[in-house]
Amino acid sequence: MLKINLDKNLTKILIIDYGSQFTQLIARRIRELGVYSEIISHKRVKLSNISSKHVRGLILSGGPLNVYQSNKIKFDKRILNLGIPILGICFGHQILSKELGGKVKKSKSREFGLAKIKKKNKSVLTRDFFDKKGFCDVWMSHSDEVSKLPKNFVVIASSKNSKFSMIENPKKNIFGMQFHPEVTHTKNGKKILRNFIFSICKSKKNWSPKKLKSKLIYHVKEEVKKSKVICALSGGVDSSVVAKLLKEAIGKNLVCLFVNTGLLRKREEKQVINTFKKRFKINLIYVDAKKIFLKKLKNISDPERKRKIIGNLFVQIFEKYAKKIKNIKFLAQGTLYPDLIESKSVTGSQTSKIKSHHNVGGLPKKMKLKLVEPLKYLFKDEVRKLGLELKLKKEIVLRHPFPGPGLAIRIPGVITNKKIKILQEADFIYIEELKKHNLYNKIWQAYAALLPVKTVGVMGDNRTYEYICLLRAITSEDGMTADFYNFNKKFMQTVTNKIINNIQGINRVVYDVTSKPPSTIELE
Ligand code: XMP
């Protein structure tokens, strides 16, 4: 695998992950402040990695465990004596307290959601954090609490239900807090992280899209040398950024393959060809595979079978074309940092498979191609910034995510050409209206789907019997959890009327108001 290890000399804040759903958020917040951060599972911590002079500070994340489940937790006490500043959050706060001689017990009153904490003592960590009266609203999520302070620790703040909400050993630069400073619900939470990384860890700013661009180009050039790289370009944000980055790094030695599955959005095919082939002069092979995809999907209604058929077909087409090109040694993919982090398995629990996500991940073993994954240390918002730095149009960079299997998973039940056409039109109208009303960029992802149900309607004086169009729009941080977007009535009326008046085949529009969980973002 291509080792784009960024820069070995890059100093960082290392986050030890104990399985919290917010671990990635901690890393993002620190990078937003301009300092590089990495996540490592508590099971993989090695003292030699941590004692490296490049680690400026350690953050111990929250997590679902309790500190007395010692068989499930890896904690090397020696990290406490390295002289590196440490900040423990929630479970991190409890494990630090326990390991340093304090006590943790079940709370009499659990705290979930908003709580108020009150300042007890001054600390560098809380500069500009409390209001004038010494209070701050914070976000808690815990059922255990620190019940006895470790030796040489003082209390910085307390809440109504927990005396030791925030503690410190100022001499050793070790801090603990029961609440989550990384979530936006904690007012001024970012100030705590800023104080920690700059005032306590003495980090210097070393992370920006501009620096990143030249670093990544340098590393790709070094590794790929004169070989050719094939890249599966879908027109989505990640593969577009990878393609443009590689074009800048290796020019003609990049070959992009764009497979038109027939399950793309309206005008997508033209947009990809215009942008990459005509404007950026990228070596682009266009494969029109509409017929074969539709043929293989005929009469298939099971969501998992659809996904498998599409994934396999894609692999076959990719292999066929890759074999035709001489000197291809690498396959470029838009893998992102969240795909890489194993945070879900740190608790040892098996997460059940919800959906077979389709990408080209199955390819390399078979084709003996080495992987180039230049975005594998980046979060989505960083990829977007990098895309702008690479002079990709905002229209591409700020696009909503679009799934690999495309419209196939937005047409529950059997897929036909007619249904695809109807859906492409409805989706186009919906997205255009979102843009017109300046809503597109406020929404994380929006799309139209075509439900396999016909209902009765009346248009003019005639009875209609047509499909239902479902609209979805969600807000989210990373697609793992989501909430529906609250449109006003006028917007919903405008979109509904436009869809029904312009598209034959739809006579009813519904809006999906479920969050994730319990639903998923896509329908299948
Ligand atoms: P779900 O439906 O699982 O989707 O809540 C979460 C995010 O992932 C996208 N998605 C996919 N992306 N291949 C992809 O590249 C897939 O097979 C796939 N399935 C879902 C979805 O659009 C949402 O952004």
Coordinates of C-alpha atoms and ligand atoms in Angstrom, one line a residue:
M1 CA 0.0 0.0 0.0
L2 CA 1.2 3.5 -0.8
K3 CA 2.6 5.0 2.4
I4 CA 1.4 8.5 2.3
N5 CA 2.4 9.1 5.9
L6 CA 2.2 12.8 5.6
D7 CA 5.3 14.1 7.1
K8 CA 7.2 12.0 9.7
N9 CA 8.2 15.2 11.4
L10 CA 4.6 16.5 11.8
T11 CA 4.0 17.1 15.5
K12 CA 0.6 15.9 16.7
I13 CA -2.0 15.5 19.4
L14 CA -2.7 11.8 19.8
I15 CA -6.2 10.7 20.8
I16 CA -6.4 7.4 22.5
D17 CA -9.8 6.0 21.6
Y18 CA -11.9 4.0 24.1
G19 CA -14.9 3.6 21.7
S20 CA -16.7 6.9 22.1
Q21 CA -19.0 8.0 19.3
F22 CA -17.4 11.4 19.6
T23 CA -13.7 10.4 19.2
Q24 CA -13.6 11.5 15.5
L25 CA -15.1 14.8 16.5
I26 CA -12.2 15.4 19.0
A27 CA -9.7 14.9 16.1
R28 CA -11.6 17.2 13.8
R29 CA -11.9 20.0 16.3
I30 CA -8.2 19.9 16.9
R31 CA -7.4 20.0 13.2
E32 CA -9.9 22.8 12.8
L33 CA -7.7 24.7 15.2
G34 CA -4.8 24.2 12.8
V35 CA -3.0 21.3 14.6
Y36 CA -2.5 17.8 13.3
S37 CA -4.2 15.1 15.3
E38 CA -4.4 11.3 15.0
I39 CA -6.6 8.6 16.6
I40 CA -5.2 5.4 17.9
S41 CA -7.2 2.5 19.5
H42 CA -6.4 1.9 23.2
K43 CA -5.6 -1.7 22.2
R44 CA -2.8 -0.6 19.9
V45 CA -1.1 1.9 22.0
K46 CA 2.7 1.4 22.3
L47 CA 4.8 3.3 24.6
S48 CA 7.4 3.9 21.9
N49 CA 4.8 5.7 19.7
I50 CA 3.6 7.9 22.5
S51 CA 7.0 8.9 23.9
S52 CA 8.0 10.1 20.4
K53 CA 9.0 13.7 20.4
H54 CA 6.3 14.4 17.8
V55 CA 3.5 13.7 20.3
R56 CA 2.8 17.0 22.0
G57 CA -0.3 16.0 23.9
L58 CA -2.6 13.0 24.7
I59 CA -6.3 13.0 24.9
L60 CA -8.1 10.0 26.3
S61 CA -11.6 9.7 24.8
G62 CA -14.9 8.7 26.3
G63 CA -16.3 5.3 25.8
P64 CA -19.0 2.8 26.8
L65 CA -16.9 0.7 29.2
N66 CA -16.6 1.1 32.9
V67 CA -13.2 1.5 34.5
Y68 CA -13.3 -1.7 36.4
Q69 CA -13.7 -3.9 33.3
S70 CA -10.0 -4.3 33.3
N71 CA -10.0 -7.3 30.9
K72 CA -11.4 -5.1 28.2
I73 CA -9.2 -2.0 28.7
K74 CA -5.6 -1.5 27.8
F75 CA -4.0 1.1 29.9
D76 CA -0.2 1.4 30.2
K77 CA 0.5 3.4 33.4
R78 CA 3.8 4.5 32.1
I79 CA 2.2 7.1 29.8
L80 CA 1.4 9.1 33.0
N81 CA 5.1 9.7 33.6
L82 CA 6.3 10.8 30.2
G83 CA 5.9 14.4 30.9
I84 CA 3.4 14.8 28.0
P85 CA 0.2 16.8 28.9
I86 CA -2.9 14.5 29.2
L87 CA -6.6 15.4 28.9
G88 CA -9.2 12.8 29.8
I89 CA -12.7 13.2 28.6
C90 CA -15.7 11.3 30.2
F91 CA -14.4 7.7 30.4
G92 CA -10.9 9.1 29.9
H93 CA -11.4 11.3 33.0
Q94 CA -12.6 8.3 35.0
I95 CA -9.8 6.0 33.9
L96 CA -7.2 8.6 34.6
S97 CA -8.6 9.2 38.1
K98 CA -8.7 5.5 38.9
E99 CA -5.2 4.8 37.6
L100 CA -3.8 7.8 39.6
G101 CA -5.3 6.6 42.9
G102 CA -8.8 8.1 42.9
K103 CA -12.1 6.3 42.9
V104 CA -15.0 5.9 40.4
K105 CA -18.5 4.6 41.3
K106 CA -22.0 4.5 39.8
S107 CA -23.6 7.9 40.0
K108 CA -26.6 8.4 42.2
S109 CA -28.1 10.6 39.4
R110 CA -26.9 9.9 35.9
E111 CA -26.3 13.0 33.8
F112 CA -27.4 12.9 30.1
G113 CA -27.6 16.0 28.0
L114 CA -27.2 19.6 29.1
A115 CA -25.8 20.4 32.6
K116 CA -24.4 23.4 34.3
I117 CA -21.0 23.4 35.9
K118 CA -19.7 26.0 38.3
K119 CA -16.1 27.2 38.6
K120 CA -14.3 26.2 41.8
N121 CA -10.7 27.0 41.0
K122 CA -8.8 28.9 38.3
S123 CA -7.0 26.9 35.6
V124 CA -5.2 27.6 32.4
L125 CA -7.5 25.1 30.8
T126 CA -10.6 27.2 31.4
R127 CA -9.3 30.6 30.2
D128 CA -12.4 32.4 28.6
F129 CA -14.6 29.3 29.3
F130 CA -16.9 30.3 32.2
D131 CA -19.4 33.2 32.1
K132 CA -18.9 36.2 34.4
K133 CA -20.7 34.4 37.2
G134 CA -18.5 31.4 36.9
F135 CA -21.0 29.1 35.1
C136 CA -21.0 27.2 31.8
D137 CA -23.5 24.9 30.0
V138 CA -21.9 21.6 29.1
W139 CA -23.0 18.4 27.6
M140 CA -22.8 15.2 29.7
S141 CA -23.4 11.6 29.0
H142 CA -22.4 9.4 31.9
S143 CA -23.7 7.0 34.6
D144 CA -20.4 6.6 36.5
E145 CA -18.5 9.4 38.2
V146 CA -15.3 10.1 40.0
S147 CA -16.0 9.8 43.7
K148 CA -12.5 10.4 45.2
L149 CA -9.9 12.7 43.8
P150 CA -6.5 11.3 42.9
K151 CA -3.6 12.6 44.9
N152 CA -2.3 16.1 44.1
F153 CA -5.4 16.9 42.1
V154 CA -7.6 19.9 42.6
V155 CA -11.2 20.5 41.4
I156 CA -11.7 23.1 38.6
A157 CA -15.5 22.8 38.4
S158 CA -18.4 20.9 39.8
S159 CA -22.0 20.2 38.6
K160 CA -25.1 19.7 40.7
N161 CA -24.7 15.9 40.5
S162 CA -21.0 15.5 40.3
K163 CA -18.5 17.1 42.5
F164 CA -15.5 16.3 40.4
S165 CA -16.7 17.4 36.9
M166 CA -13.4 18.9 36.1
I167 CA -10.1 18.3 37.8
E168 CA -6.4 18.9 37.3
N169 CA -2.9 18.2 38.5
P170 CA -1.3 21.5 37.3
K171 CA 2.3 20.3 38.1
K172 CA 2.0 17.2 35.9
N173 CA -0.3 18.9 33.3
I174 CA -2.9 16.1 33.7
F175 CA -6.6 17.1 33.3
G176 CA -9.9 15.3 33.4
M177 CA -13.4 16.4 32.6
Q178 CA -16.7 14.5 32.9
F179 CA -18.4 16.4 30.0
H180 CA -17.6 16.5 26.3
P181 CA -15.9 19.7 25.2
E182 CA -15.8 18.4 21.6
V183 CA -19.6 18.6 21.0
T184 CA -21.2 21.9 20.0
H185 CA -23.7 21.7 22.8
T186 CA -20.9 22.4 25.3
K187 CA -20.7 26.2 25.1
N188 CA -17.1 27.3 24.6
G189 CA -16.0 23.7 24.5
K190 CA -13.6 24.6 21.7
K191 CA -11.9 27.1 24.0
I192 CA -10.9 24.2 26.3
L193 CA -9.4 22.3 23.4
R194 CA -7.6 25.5 22.3
N195 CA -6.2 26.1 25.7
F196 CA -5.0 22.5 26.0
I197 CA -3.3 22.3 22.7
F198 CA -1.7 25.8 22.6
S199 CA -1.2 26.9 26.2
I200 CA -0.6 23.6 27.8
C201 CA 0.9 21.3 25.0
K202 CA 2.6 24.3 23.3
S203 CA 1.6 23.0 19.9
K204 CA 2.3 25.2 16.8
K205 CA -0.1 25.4 13.9
N206 CA 0.9 22.9 11.3
W207 CA -2.3 21.9 9.5
S208 CA -3.9 23.7 6.6
P209 CA -5.3 22.7 3.2
K210 CA -2.5 24.6 1.4
K211 CA 0.3 22.8 3.2
L212 CA -1.5 19.6 2.8
K213 CA -1.9 19.9 -1.0
S214 CA 1.9 20.2 -1.6
K215 CA 2.7 17.5 0.9
L216 CA 0.3 15.0 -0.7
I217 CA 1.5 15.8 -4.2
Y218 CA 5.1 15.3 -3.1
H219 CA 4.3 11.9 -1.5
V220 CA 2.3 10.7 -4.5
K221 CA 5.1 11.6 -6.9
E222 CA 7.7 9.9 -4.7
E223 CA 5.8 6.7 -4.5
V224 CA 4.3 6.3 -7.9
K225 CA 7.4 7.5 -9.9
K226 CA 6.9 6.7 -13.6
S227 CA 4.1 4.1 -13.2
K228 CA 0.6 4.6 -14.3
V229 CA -2.3 4.9 -11.9
I230 CA -5.9 4.0 -12.6
C231 CA -8.6 5.9 -10.7
A232 CA -12.3 5.1 -10.6
L233 CA -14.0 8.4 -11.1
S234 CA -17.6 8.7 -10.1
G235 CA -18.0 12.5 -10.1
G236 CA -18.5 12.5 -6.3
V237 CA -16.4 14.7 -4.0
D238 CA -13.8 12.2 -2.9
S239 CA -13.0 10.6 -6.3
S240 CA -13.0 14.0 -7.9
V241 CA -10.5 15.4 -5.4
V242 CA -8.3 12.3 -5.8
A243 CA -8.4 12.6 -9.6
K244 CA -7.4 16.3 -9.6
L245 CA -4.7 15.7 -7.0
L246 CA -3.2 12.9 -9.0
K247 CA -3.4 14.9 -12.2
E248 CA -1.3 17.6 -10.5
A249 CA 1.1 15.0 -9.2
I250 CA 1.6 12.7 -12.2
G251 CA -0.1 14.3 -15.2
K252 CA -0.5 12.0 -18.1
N253 CA 0.2 8.9 -16.1
L254 CA -3.2 9.1 -14.5
V255 CA -6.0 7.2 -16.3
C256 CA -9.5 7.7 -15.0
L257 CA -12.3 5.3 -15.6
F258 CA -15.9 6.7 -15.5
V259 CA -18.5 4.0 -15.6
N260 CA -22.0 5.2 -16.5
T261 CA -24.2 2.7 -14.8
G262 CA -27.4 4.4 -16.0
L263 CA -28.1 5.0 -12.3
L264 CA -26.6 8.4 -12.1
R265 CA -28.4 11.7 -11.5
K266 CA -29.7 13.8 -14.5
R267 CA -26.9 15.5 -16.4
E268 CA -24.2 13.9 -14.2
E269 CA -22.5 12.2 -17.1
K270 CA -22.1 15.4 -19.1
Q271 CA -20.8 17.2 -16.0
V272 CA -18.1 14.7 -15.3
I273 CA -16.9 14.6 -18.9
N274 CA -16.9 18.4 -19.2
T275 CA -15.0 18.9 -16.0
F276 CA -12.4 16.2 -16.2
K277 CA -11.9 15.5 -19.8
K278 CA -12.5 18.9 -21.4
R279 CA -11.5 21.3 -18.6
F280 CA -8.8 19.5 -16.7
K281 CA -7.6 17.4 -19.7
I282 CA -7.5 14.3 -17.7
N283 CA -7.1 11.0 -19.5
L284 CA -10.6 9.7 -19.1
I285 CA -12.1 6.5 -20.3
Y286 CA -15.8 6.7 -20.5
V287 CA -17.7 3.4 -20.3
D288 CA -21.4 3.4 -21.2
A289 CA -22.6 0.4 -19.2
K290 CA -26.2 1.4 -18.9
K291 CA -27.7 -1.6 -20.7
I292 CA -25.8 -4.2 -18.9
F293 CA -26.6 -2.8 -15.5
L294 CA -30.3 -2.6 -16.3
K295 CA -30.3 -6.1 -17.7
K296 CA -28.6 -7.6 -14.6
L297 CA -30.9 -5.7 -12.3
K298 CA -34.1 -6.8 -14.1
N299 CA -36.8 -8.1 -11.7
I300 CA -34.4 -7.8 -8.7
S301 CA -36.0 -6.2 -5.7
D302 CA -33.9 -7.4 -2.8
P303 CA -31.7 -4.5 -1.6
E304 CA -28.6 -6.6 -0.8
R305 CA -28.8 -8.4 -4.2
K306 CA -29.0 -5.1 -6.0
R307 CA -25.9 -3.9 -4.1
K308 CA -24.0 -7.1 -4.9
I309 CA -24.9 -7.2 -8.6
I310 CA -23.8 -3.5 -9.0
G311 CA -20.6 -4.1 -7.0
N312 CA -19.7 -7.2 -9.0
L313 CA -20.5 -5.6 -12.4
F314 CA -18.4 -2.6 -11.5
V315 CA -15.4 -4.8 -10.6
Q316 CA -15.7 -6.8 -13.9
I317 CA -15.8 -3.6 -16.0
F318 CA -12.9 -2.1 -14.0
E319 CA -10.8 -5.2 -14.4
K320 CA -11.5 -5.4 -18.1
Y321 CA -10.3 -1.9 -18.7
A322 CA -7.4 -2.0 -16.3
K323 CA -5.9 -5.0 -18.1
K324 CA -5.9 -3.1 -21.4
I325 CA -3.6 -0.4 -20.1
K326 CA 0.2 -1.0 -20.0
N327 CA 2.3 -0.2 -16.9
I328 CA -0.6 0.2 -14.6
K329 CA 0.7 -0.5 -11.1
F330 CA -1.6 1.5 -8.8
L331 CA -5.2 1.9 -8.1
A332 CA -6.3 5.3 -6.6
Q333 CA -9.2 5.4 -4.2
G334 CA -10.9 8.1 -2.2
T335 CA -10.8 6.3 1.2
L336 CA -11.2 8.8 4.0
Y337 CA -10.0 8.8 7.6
P338 CA -13.3 7.7 9.1
D339 CA -13.2 4.6 6.9
L340 CA -9.9 3.7 8.3
I341 CA -10.4 4.2 12.0
E342 CA -11.6 1.1 13.7
S343 CA -13.4 3.0 16.5
K344 CA -16.4 0.8 16.3
S345 CA -14.6 -2.3 17.3
V346 CA -12.5 -0.9 20.2
T347 CA -15.1 -2.1 22.7
G348 CA -14.8 -5.6 21.2
S349 CA -18.4 -5.6 20.2
Q350 CA -19.4 -6.8 16.7
T351 CA -21.3 -4.2 14.8
S352 CA -23.9 -6.0 12.7
K353 CA -23.8 -5.4 9.0
I354 CA -26.5 -2.9 8.0
K355 CA -25.7 -2.6 4.3
S356 CA -23.0 -3.8 1.9
H357 CA -21.5 -0.5 0.9
H358 CA -20.2 -0.6 -2.6
N359 CA -16.8 0.7 -3.6
V360 CA -13.8 -0.6 -5.4
G361 CA -12.3 -2.0 -2.3
G362 CA -12.5 -5.6 -3.5
L363 CA -10.3 -4.9 -6.5
P364 CA -6.6 -4.7 -5.5
K365 CA -6.1 -8.3 -4.4
K366 CA -7.4 -9.7 -7.6
M367 CA -5.6 -7.3 -9.8
K368 CA -2.4 -7.1 -7.8
L369 CA -2.6 -3.4 -8.0
K370 CA -1.1 -1.3 -5.2
L371 CA -3.5 1.1 -3.5
V372 CA -3.0 4.9 -3.6
E373 CA -5.2 6.5 -1.0
P374 CA -4.0 10.1 -0.6
L375 CA -7.1 11.1 1.4
K376 CA -6.9 8.4 4.0
Y377 CA -5.9 10.7 6.8
L378 CA -8.6 13.3 6.0
F379 CA -12.1 14.0 7.1
K380 CA -14.8 15.0 4.6
D381 CA -14.6 18.7 5.4
E382 CA -10.8 18.7 4.9
V383 CA -11.2 16.9 1.6
R384 CA -13.6 19.7 0.6
K385 CA -11.1 22.4 1.5
L386 CA -8.4 20.5 -0.4
G387 CA -10.7 20.3 -3.4
L388 CA -11.1 24.1 -3.4
E389 CA -7.3 24.5 -3.0
L390 CA -7.0 22.3 -6.1
K391 CA -9.3 24.7 -7.9
L392 CA -12.2 22.2 -8.3
K393 CA -15.4 24.1 -8.7
K394 CA -17.6 24.7 -5.6
E395 CA -20.3 22.9 -7.4
I396 CA -18.3 19.6 -7.3
V397 CA -16.6 20.1 -3.9
L398 CA -19.7 21.0 -2.0
R399 CA -21.9 18.3 -3.5
H400 CA -24.0 16.1 -1.3
P401 CA -22.7 12.6 -1.0
F402 CA -24.1 10.1 -3.6
P403 CA -24.0 6.4 -2.9
G404 CA -22.0 4.0 -5.2
P405 CA -25.1 2.0 -6.2
G406 CA -26.7 5.3 -7.2
L407 CA -30.4 5.5 -7.9
A408 CA -30.8 1.8 -7.7
I409 CA -31.1 2.1 -3.9
R410 CA -33.5 5.0 -4.2
I411 CA -36.0 2.9 -6.2
P412 CA -37.2 0.3 -3.7
G413 CA -38.5 -2.8 -5.5
V414 CA -38.0 -3.6 -9.1
I415 CA -36.0 -1.1 -11.2
T416 CA -37.1 -0.2 -14.7
N417 CA -35.8 2.3 -17.2
K418 CA -39.0 4.3 -16.9
K419 CA -38.7 4.5 -13.1
I420 CA -35.1 5.7 -13.4
K421 CA -36.2 8.5 -15.9
I422 CA -39.0 9.6 -13.6
L423 CA -36.7 9.7 -10.6
Q424 CA -33.9 11.6 -12.4
E425 CA -36.4 14.3 -13.2
A426 CA -37.9 14.5 -9.7
D427 CA -34.5 14.6 -8.1
F428 CA -33.3 17.3 -10.5
I429 CA -36.3 19.6 -9.7
Y430 CA -35.8 19.1 -6.0
I431 CA -32.1 19.8 -5.9
E432 CA -32.5 22.8 -8.2
E433 CA -35.2 24.3 -5.9
L434 CA -32.9 23.7 -2.9
K435 CA -30.2 25.7 -4.6
K436 CA -32.6 28.4 -5.7
H437 CA -33.7 28.8 -2.1
N438 CA -30.2 28.8 -0.7
L439 CA -30.9 25.6 1.2
Y440 CA -28.5 23.2 -0.5
N441 CA -25.5 24.1 1.5
K442 CA -27.4 24.0 4.8
I443 CA -28.3 20.4 4.2
W444 CA -25.9 17.5 4.5
Q445 CA -27.6 15.3 2.0
A446 CA -30.9 15.5 0.1
Y447 CA -32.4 13.4 -2.6
A448 CA -35.7 12.2 -4.1
A449 CA -36.7 8.5 -4.2
L450 CA -39.5 6.7 -6.0
L451 CA -41.6 4.4 -3.9
P452 CA -43.0 1.2 -5.4
V453 CA -46.6 2.2 -4.6
K454 CA -49.2 3.8 -6.8
T455 CA -52.0 5.8 -5.4
V456 CA -55.0 7.6 -6.7
G457 CA -55.1 11.3 -7.5
V458 CA -57.1 13.8 -9.4
M459 CA -55.7 16.2 -12.0
G460 CA -58.0 18.5 -13.9
D461 CA -61.1 16.4 -13.9
N462 CA -59.3 13.1 -14.4
R463 CA -58.4 10.3 -12.1
T464 CA -54.7 9.5 -11.9
Y465 CA -53.0 6.4 -10.6
E466 CA -49.3 7.0 -10.3
Y467 CA -46.2 6.6 -8.1
I468 CA -45.3 8.3 -4.8
C469 CA -42.1 10.4 -4.7
L470 CA -40.4 10.5 -1.4
L471 CA -38.1 13.5 -0.5
R472 CA -35.4 13.2 2.0
A473 CA -33.2 16.0 3.5
I474 CA -30.9 15.5 6.5
T475 CA -28.5 17.4 8.6
S476 CA -25.5 15.4 10.0
E477 CA -21.9 15.7 11.0
D478 CA -20.6 12.6 9.3
G479 CA -23.5 10.5 8.0
M480 CA -23.3 8.2 11.1
T481 CA -26.3 9.9 12.7
A482 CA -28.7 12.3 11.1
D483 CA -31.8 14.4 11.6
F484 CA -34.4 15.5 9.1
Y485 CA -34.3 19.0 7.8
N486 CA -37.2 21.2 8.9
F487 CA -38.4 22.9 5.7
N488 CA -41.1 25.5 5.8
K489 CA -44.5 24.8 4.3
K490 CA -44.0 27.2 1.3
F491 CA -40.9 25.5 0.2
M492 CA -42.5 22.1 0.4
Q493 CA -45.5 23.3 -1.6
T494 CA -43.3 24.8 -4.3
V495 CA -41.3 21.6 -4.7
T496 CA -44.3 19.4 -4.6
N497 CA -46.2 21.4 -7.2
K498 CA -43.2 21.5 -9.5
I499 CA -42.7 17.8 -9.3
I500 CA -46.3 16.9 -9.9
N501 CA -46.9 19.4 -12.6
N502 CA -43.8 18.5 -14.6
I503 CA -43.4 14.8 -14.2
Q504 CA -45.8 12.3 -15.6
G505 CA -45.8 9.2 -13.3
I506 CA -45.9 11.0 -9.9
N507 CA -49.1 12.2 -8.3
R508 CA -48.1 12.3 -4.7
V509 CA -45.1 13.6 -2.8
V510 CA -44.2 12.7 0.8
Y511 CA -41.4 13.9 3.1
D512 CA -39.3 11.6 5.3
V513 CA -39.2 12.8 8.9
T514 CA -37.2 10.0 10.4
S515 CA -33.8 10.5 11.9
K516 CA -30.9 8.0 11.8
P517 CA -31.1 5.9 13.9
P518 CA -33.7 4.4 13.7
S519 CA -33.8 4.8 9.9
T520 CA -30.8 5.0 7.6
I521 CA -30.1 7.9 5.2
E522 CA -30.7 5.9 2.1
L523 CA -33.9 3.7 1.7
E524 CA -32.0 0.5 0.9
Ligands
XMP1 P1 -26.9 5.1 5.1 O1 -28.0 4.8 4.2 O2 -26.1 3.8 5.5 O3 -25.9 6.0 4.4 O4 -27.4 5.8 6.4 C1 -24.8 6.7 5.0 C2 -24.1 7.5 3.9 O5 -23.4 6.6 3.1 C3 -23.9 6.7 1.7 N1 -24.0 5.4 1.2 C4 -23.1 4.9 0.3 N2 -22.0 5.4 -0.2 N3 -21.6 3.4 -1.3 C5 -21.2 4.6 -1.1 O6 -20.2 5.1 -1.6 C6 -22.7 2.8 -0.8 O7 -23.0 1.7 -1.1 C7 -23.5 3.6 0.0 N4 -24.7 3.3 0.7 C8 -24.9 4.5 1.4 C9 -25.3 7.4 1.9 O8 -25.6 8.1 0.7 C10 -25.0 8.3 3.0 O9 -24.3 9.5 2.7

